[in-house]
Short mmCIF file of C-alpha atoms in Angstrom, two decimals:
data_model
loop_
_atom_site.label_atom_id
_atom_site.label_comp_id
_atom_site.label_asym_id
_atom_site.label_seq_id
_atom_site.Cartn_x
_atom_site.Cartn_y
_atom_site.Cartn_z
CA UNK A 50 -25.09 14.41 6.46
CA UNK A 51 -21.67 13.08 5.03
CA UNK A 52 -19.54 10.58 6.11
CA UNK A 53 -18.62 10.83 9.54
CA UNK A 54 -15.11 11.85 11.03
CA UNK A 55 -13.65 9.54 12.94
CA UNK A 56 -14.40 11.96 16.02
CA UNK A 57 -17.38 12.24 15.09
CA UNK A 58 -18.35 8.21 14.48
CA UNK A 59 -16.93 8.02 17.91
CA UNK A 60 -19.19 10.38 19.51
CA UNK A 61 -22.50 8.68 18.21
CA UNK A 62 -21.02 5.49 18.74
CA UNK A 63 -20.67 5.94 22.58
CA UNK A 64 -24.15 8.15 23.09
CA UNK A 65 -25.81 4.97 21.45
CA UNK A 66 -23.76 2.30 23.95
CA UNK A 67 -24.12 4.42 26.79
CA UNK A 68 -27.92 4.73 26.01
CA UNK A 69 -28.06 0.90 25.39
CA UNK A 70 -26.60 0.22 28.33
CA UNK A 71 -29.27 2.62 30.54
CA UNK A 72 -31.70 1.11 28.44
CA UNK A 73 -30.92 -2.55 29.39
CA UNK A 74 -29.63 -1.66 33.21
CA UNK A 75 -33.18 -0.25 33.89
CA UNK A 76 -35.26 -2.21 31.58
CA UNK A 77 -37.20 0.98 29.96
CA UNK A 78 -38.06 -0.61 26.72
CA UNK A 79 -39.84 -3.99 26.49
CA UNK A 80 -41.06 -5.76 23.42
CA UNK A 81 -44.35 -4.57 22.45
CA UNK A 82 -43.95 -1.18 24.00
CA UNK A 83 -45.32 1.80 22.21
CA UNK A 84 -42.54 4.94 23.19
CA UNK A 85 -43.95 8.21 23.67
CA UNK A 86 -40.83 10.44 22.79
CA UNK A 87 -41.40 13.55 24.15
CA UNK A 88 -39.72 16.72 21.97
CA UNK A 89 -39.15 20.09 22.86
CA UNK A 90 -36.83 21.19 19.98
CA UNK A 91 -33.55 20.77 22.22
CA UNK A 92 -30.66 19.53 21.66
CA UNK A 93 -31.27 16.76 24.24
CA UNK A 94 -34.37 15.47 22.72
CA UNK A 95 -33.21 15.39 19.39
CA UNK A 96 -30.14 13.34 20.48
CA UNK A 97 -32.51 11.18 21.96
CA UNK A 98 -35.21 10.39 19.22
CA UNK A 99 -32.07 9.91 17.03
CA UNK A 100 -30.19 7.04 19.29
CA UNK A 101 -34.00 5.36 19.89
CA UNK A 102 -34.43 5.23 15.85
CA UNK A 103 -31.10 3.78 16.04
CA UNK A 104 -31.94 1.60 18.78
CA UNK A 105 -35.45 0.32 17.13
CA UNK A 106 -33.58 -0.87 14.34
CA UNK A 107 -30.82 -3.15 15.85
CA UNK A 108 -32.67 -4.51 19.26
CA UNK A 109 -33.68 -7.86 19.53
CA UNK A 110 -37.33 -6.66 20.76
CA UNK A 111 -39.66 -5.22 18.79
CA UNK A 112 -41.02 -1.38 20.03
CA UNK A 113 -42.98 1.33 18.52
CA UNK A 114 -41.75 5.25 18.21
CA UNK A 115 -44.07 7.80 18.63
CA UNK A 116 -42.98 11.53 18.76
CA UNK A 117 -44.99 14.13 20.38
CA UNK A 118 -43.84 17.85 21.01
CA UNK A 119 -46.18 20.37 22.64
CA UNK A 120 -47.10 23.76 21.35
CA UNK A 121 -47.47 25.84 24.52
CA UNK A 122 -48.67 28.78 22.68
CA UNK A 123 -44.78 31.17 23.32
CA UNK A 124 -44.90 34.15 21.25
CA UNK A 125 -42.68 33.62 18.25
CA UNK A 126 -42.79 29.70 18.57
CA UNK A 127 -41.98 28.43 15.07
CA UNK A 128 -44.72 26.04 14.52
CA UNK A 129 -43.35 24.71 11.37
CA UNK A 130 -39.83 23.06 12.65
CA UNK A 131 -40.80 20.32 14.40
CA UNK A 132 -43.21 18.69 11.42
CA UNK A 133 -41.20 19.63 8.83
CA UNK A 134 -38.17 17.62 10.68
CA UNK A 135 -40.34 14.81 11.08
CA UNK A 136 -42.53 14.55 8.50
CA UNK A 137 -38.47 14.08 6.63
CA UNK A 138 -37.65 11.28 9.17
CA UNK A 139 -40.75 9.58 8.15
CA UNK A 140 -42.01 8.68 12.07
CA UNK A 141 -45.53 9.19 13.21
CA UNK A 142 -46.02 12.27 15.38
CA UNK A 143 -48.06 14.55 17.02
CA UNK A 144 -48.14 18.16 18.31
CA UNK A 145 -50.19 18.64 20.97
CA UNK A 146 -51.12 22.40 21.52
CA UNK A 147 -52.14 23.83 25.05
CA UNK A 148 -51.96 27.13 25.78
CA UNK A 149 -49.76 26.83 28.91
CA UNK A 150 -47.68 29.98 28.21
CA UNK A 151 -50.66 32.04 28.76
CA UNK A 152 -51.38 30.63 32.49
CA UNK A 153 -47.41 30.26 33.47
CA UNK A 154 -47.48 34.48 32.39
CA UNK A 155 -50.79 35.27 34.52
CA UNK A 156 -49.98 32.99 37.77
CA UNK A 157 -45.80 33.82 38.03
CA UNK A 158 -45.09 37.61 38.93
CA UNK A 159 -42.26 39.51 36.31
CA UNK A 160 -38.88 38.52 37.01
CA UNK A 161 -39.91 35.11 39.00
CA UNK A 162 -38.71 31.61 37.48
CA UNK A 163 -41.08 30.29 35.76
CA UNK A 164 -40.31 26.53 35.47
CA UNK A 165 -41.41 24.67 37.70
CA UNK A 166 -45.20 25.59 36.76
CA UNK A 167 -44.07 25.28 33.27
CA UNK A 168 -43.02 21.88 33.93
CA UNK A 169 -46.00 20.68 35.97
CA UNK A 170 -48.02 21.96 33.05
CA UNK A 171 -46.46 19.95 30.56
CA UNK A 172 -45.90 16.92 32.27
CA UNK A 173 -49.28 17.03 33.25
CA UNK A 174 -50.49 17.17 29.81
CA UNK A 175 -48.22 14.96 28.69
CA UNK A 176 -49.23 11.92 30.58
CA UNK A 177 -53.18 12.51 29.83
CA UNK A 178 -51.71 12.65 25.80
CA UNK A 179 -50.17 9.28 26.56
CA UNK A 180 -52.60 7.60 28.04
CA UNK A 181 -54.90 8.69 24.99
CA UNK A 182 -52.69 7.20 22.66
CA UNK A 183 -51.88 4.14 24.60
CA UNK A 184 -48.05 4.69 24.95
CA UNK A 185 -46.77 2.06 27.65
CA UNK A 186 -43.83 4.69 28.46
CA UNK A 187 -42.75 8.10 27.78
CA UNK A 188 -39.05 9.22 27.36
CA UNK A 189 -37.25 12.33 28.31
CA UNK A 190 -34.59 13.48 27.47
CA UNK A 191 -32.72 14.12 30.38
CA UNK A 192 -29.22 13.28 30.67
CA UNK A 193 -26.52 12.43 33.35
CA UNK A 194 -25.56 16.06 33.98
CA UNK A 195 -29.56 17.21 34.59
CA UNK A 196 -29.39 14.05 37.21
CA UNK A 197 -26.61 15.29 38.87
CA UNK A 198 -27.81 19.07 39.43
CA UNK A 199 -31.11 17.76 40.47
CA UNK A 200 -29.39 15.97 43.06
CA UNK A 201 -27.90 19.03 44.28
CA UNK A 202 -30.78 21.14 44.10
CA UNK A 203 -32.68 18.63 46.20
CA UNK A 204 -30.13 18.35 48.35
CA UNK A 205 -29.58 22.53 48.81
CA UNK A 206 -33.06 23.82 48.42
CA UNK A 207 -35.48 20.69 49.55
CA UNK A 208 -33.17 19.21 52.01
CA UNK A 209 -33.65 16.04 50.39
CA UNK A 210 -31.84 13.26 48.81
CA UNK A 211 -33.67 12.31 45.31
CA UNK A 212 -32.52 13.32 41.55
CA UNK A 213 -34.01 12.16 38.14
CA UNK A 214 -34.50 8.32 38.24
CA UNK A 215 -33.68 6.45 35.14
CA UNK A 216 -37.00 5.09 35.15
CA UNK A 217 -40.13 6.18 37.18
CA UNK A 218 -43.69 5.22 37.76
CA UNK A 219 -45.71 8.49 37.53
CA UNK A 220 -48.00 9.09 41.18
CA UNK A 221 -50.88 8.02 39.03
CA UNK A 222 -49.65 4.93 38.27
CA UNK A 223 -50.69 5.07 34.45
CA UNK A 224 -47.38 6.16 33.15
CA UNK A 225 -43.93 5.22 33.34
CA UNK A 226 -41.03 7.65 32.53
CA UNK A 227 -38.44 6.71 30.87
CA UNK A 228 -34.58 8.67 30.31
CA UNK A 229 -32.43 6.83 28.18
CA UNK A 230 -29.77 9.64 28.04
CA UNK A 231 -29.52 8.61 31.60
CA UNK A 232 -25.78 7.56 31.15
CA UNK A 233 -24.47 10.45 28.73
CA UNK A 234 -23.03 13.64 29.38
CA UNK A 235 -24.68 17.32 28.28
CA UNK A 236 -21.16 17.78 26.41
CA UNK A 237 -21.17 14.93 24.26
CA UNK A 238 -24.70 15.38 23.65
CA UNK A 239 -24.33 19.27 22.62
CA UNK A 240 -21.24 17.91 20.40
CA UNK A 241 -23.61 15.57 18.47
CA UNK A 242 -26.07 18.04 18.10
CA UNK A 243 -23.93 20.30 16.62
CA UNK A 244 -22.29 18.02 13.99
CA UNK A 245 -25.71 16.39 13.39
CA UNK A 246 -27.31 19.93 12.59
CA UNK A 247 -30.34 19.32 14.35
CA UNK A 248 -33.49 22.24 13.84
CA UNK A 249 -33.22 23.53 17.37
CA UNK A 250 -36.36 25.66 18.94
CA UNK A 251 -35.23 27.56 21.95
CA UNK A 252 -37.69 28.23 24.70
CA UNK A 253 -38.45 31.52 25.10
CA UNK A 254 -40.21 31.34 28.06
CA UNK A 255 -37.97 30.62 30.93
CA UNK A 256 -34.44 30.35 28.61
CA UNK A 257 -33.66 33.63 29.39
CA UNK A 258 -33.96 33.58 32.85
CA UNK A 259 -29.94 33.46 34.24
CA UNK A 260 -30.10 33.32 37.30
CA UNK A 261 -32.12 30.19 38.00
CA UNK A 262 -31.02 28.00 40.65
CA UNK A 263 -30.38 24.93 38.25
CA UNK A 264 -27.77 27.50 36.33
CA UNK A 265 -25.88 28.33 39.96
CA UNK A 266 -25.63 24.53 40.45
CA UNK A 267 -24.31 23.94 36.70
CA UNK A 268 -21.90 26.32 36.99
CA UNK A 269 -20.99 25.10 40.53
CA UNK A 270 -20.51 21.22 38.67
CA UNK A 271 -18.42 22.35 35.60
CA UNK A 272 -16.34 24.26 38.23
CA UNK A 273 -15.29 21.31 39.72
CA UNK A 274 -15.28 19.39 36.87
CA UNK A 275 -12.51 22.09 35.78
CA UNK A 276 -10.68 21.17 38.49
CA UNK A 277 -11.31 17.53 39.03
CA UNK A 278 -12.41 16.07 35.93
CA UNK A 279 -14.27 13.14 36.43
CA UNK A 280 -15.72 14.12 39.63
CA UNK A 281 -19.60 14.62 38.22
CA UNK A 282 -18.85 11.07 36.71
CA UNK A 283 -18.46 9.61 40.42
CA UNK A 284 -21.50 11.82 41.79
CA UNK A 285 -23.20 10.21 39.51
CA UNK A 286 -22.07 6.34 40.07
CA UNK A 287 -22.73 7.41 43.87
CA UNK A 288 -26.51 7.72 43.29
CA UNK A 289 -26.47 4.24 42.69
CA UNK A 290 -24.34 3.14 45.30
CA UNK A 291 -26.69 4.26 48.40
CA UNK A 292 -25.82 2.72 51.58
CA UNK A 293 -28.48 3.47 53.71
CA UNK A 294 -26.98 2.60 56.91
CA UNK A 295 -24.45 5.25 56.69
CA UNK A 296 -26.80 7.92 56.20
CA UNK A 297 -29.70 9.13 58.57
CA UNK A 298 -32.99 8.24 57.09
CA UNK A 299 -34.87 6.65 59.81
CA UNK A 300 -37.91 5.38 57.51
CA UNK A 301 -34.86 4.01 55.61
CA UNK A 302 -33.10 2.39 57.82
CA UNK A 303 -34.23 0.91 61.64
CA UNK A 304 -31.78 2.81 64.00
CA UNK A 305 -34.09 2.15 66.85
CA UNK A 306 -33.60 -1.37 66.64
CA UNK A 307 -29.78 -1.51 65.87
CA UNK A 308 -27.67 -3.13 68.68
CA UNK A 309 -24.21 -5.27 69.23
CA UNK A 310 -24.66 -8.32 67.73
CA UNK A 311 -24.22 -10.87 71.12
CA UNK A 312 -23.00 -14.08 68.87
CA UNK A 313 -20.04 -12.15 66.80
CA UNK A 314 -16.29 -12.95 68.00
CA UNK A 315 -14.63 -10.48 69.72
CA UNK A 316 -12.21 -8.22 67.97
CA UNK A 317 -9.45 -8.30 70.27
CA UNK A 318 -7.22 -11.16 71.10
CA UNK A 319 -6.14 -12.27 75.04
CA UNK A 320 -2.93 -10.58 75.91
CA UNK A 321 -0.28 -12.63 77.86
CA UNK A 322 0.82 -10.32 80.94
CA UNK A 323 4.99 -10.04 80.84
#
């Protein structure tokens, strides 16, 4: 790459502060930590692996990079990209191959989304890579915008109020997850890609599926974003502004026990009869 336009030194300026800033606000990265950096070939964790490089190099902690991208055996899957591209960034890496495509095909019916299995699949193998290699955390590249539609798919399909945490200890305990994109926005990130000319891999397997709930909820967001910008800005800052008493959680918040408060002055002053 050349030197930057000034756009364009703005745009990786802010992805790197706004990933700083989830970084610190969370406390992902501690010194000593060995970062598993999980790749798939997208745009999202390319920008990522670029801004932690970035980030290695100027924090006050000391934290090792590791980049791992798994071969799930898609027809047509360029095997060579990945290495090539890092091999040239001079990082250690791995590819770990599992055959995942194979199962995802056999257990989904034609025309079915397939990614949910996909995903349990690979995060499942995924965390028993990391604990092989003794990574303290893994990262994902998941940014603000994936967040947000979670939090709507939860909420429409699950009936539930959850989305991507910035940081999360896996069920087995072993592995924490890590998504320092947590602050930046799909559009800056696809902008960044672009200029950066980064060796993307589409996925095969479940890209072409268009009618996938997540894609009806993305649409729904950049609809209103259209109309309102900012708005998928203050969804997010919501999610971390929970106020549990005005909700309806009962594990959350004790209902049964709420009452008037006996000792608190009244509201309402004497009157004088005229």
């Amino acid at each position: 790459m050349g030197t930057l336009t000034v756009n364009q030194n703005k745009l990786q300026k802010r992805l790197r502060r706004q990933a700083g800033e989830a970084v610190a606000d969370f406390n992902m990265i501690e010194d000593g930590d060995k970062v598993m950096v999980c790749l798939s070939g997208g745009k999202d964790s390319y920008t990522m692996l670029d801004v932690l490089l970035h980030l290695q190099k100027v924090a006050p902690i000391k934290f090792e990079i590791v980049a791992v991208n798994m071969d799930q055996k898609q027809p047509g899957f360029p095997e060579h990209v990945l290495p090539a591209y890092l091999k040239e960034l001079g990082i250690e890496y791995h590819i770990v191959e599992k055959d995942t495509y194979s199962v995802v095909k056999e257990l989904i019916p034609e025309g079915k989304t397939t990614c949910s299995l996909c995903s349990r699949l690979r995060r499942g193998t995924l965390y028993t890579f990391a604990d092989e290699i003794g990574a303290t955390k893994m990262a994902l590249g998941h940014h603000r915008d994936d967040i947000v539609e979670t939090f709507f798919l939860n909420m429409f399909f699950n009936g539930s109020l959850k989305a991507m945490p910035p940081k999360l200890r896996a069920d087995d305990g072993r592995n924490v997850v890590i998504r320092p994109l947590a602050y930046c926005n799909e559009k800056d990130i696809q902008a960044y890609s672009d200029f950066k000319q980064f060796p993307i891999i589409p996925c095969n397997l479940c890209g072409s599926q268009e009618n996938l709930q997540r894609q009806v909820v993305k649409d729904m967001l950049q609809d209103w974003e259209r109309k309102t910008p900012g708005r998928t800005e203050s969804i997010f800052r919501s999610l971390q502004n929970v106020i549990p008493s005005q909700l309806a959680d009962r594990n959350l918040f004790d209902f049964t026990n709420l009452r008037i408060d006996e000792s608190a002055a009244s509201r309402f002053v004497n009157v004088v009869n005229l």
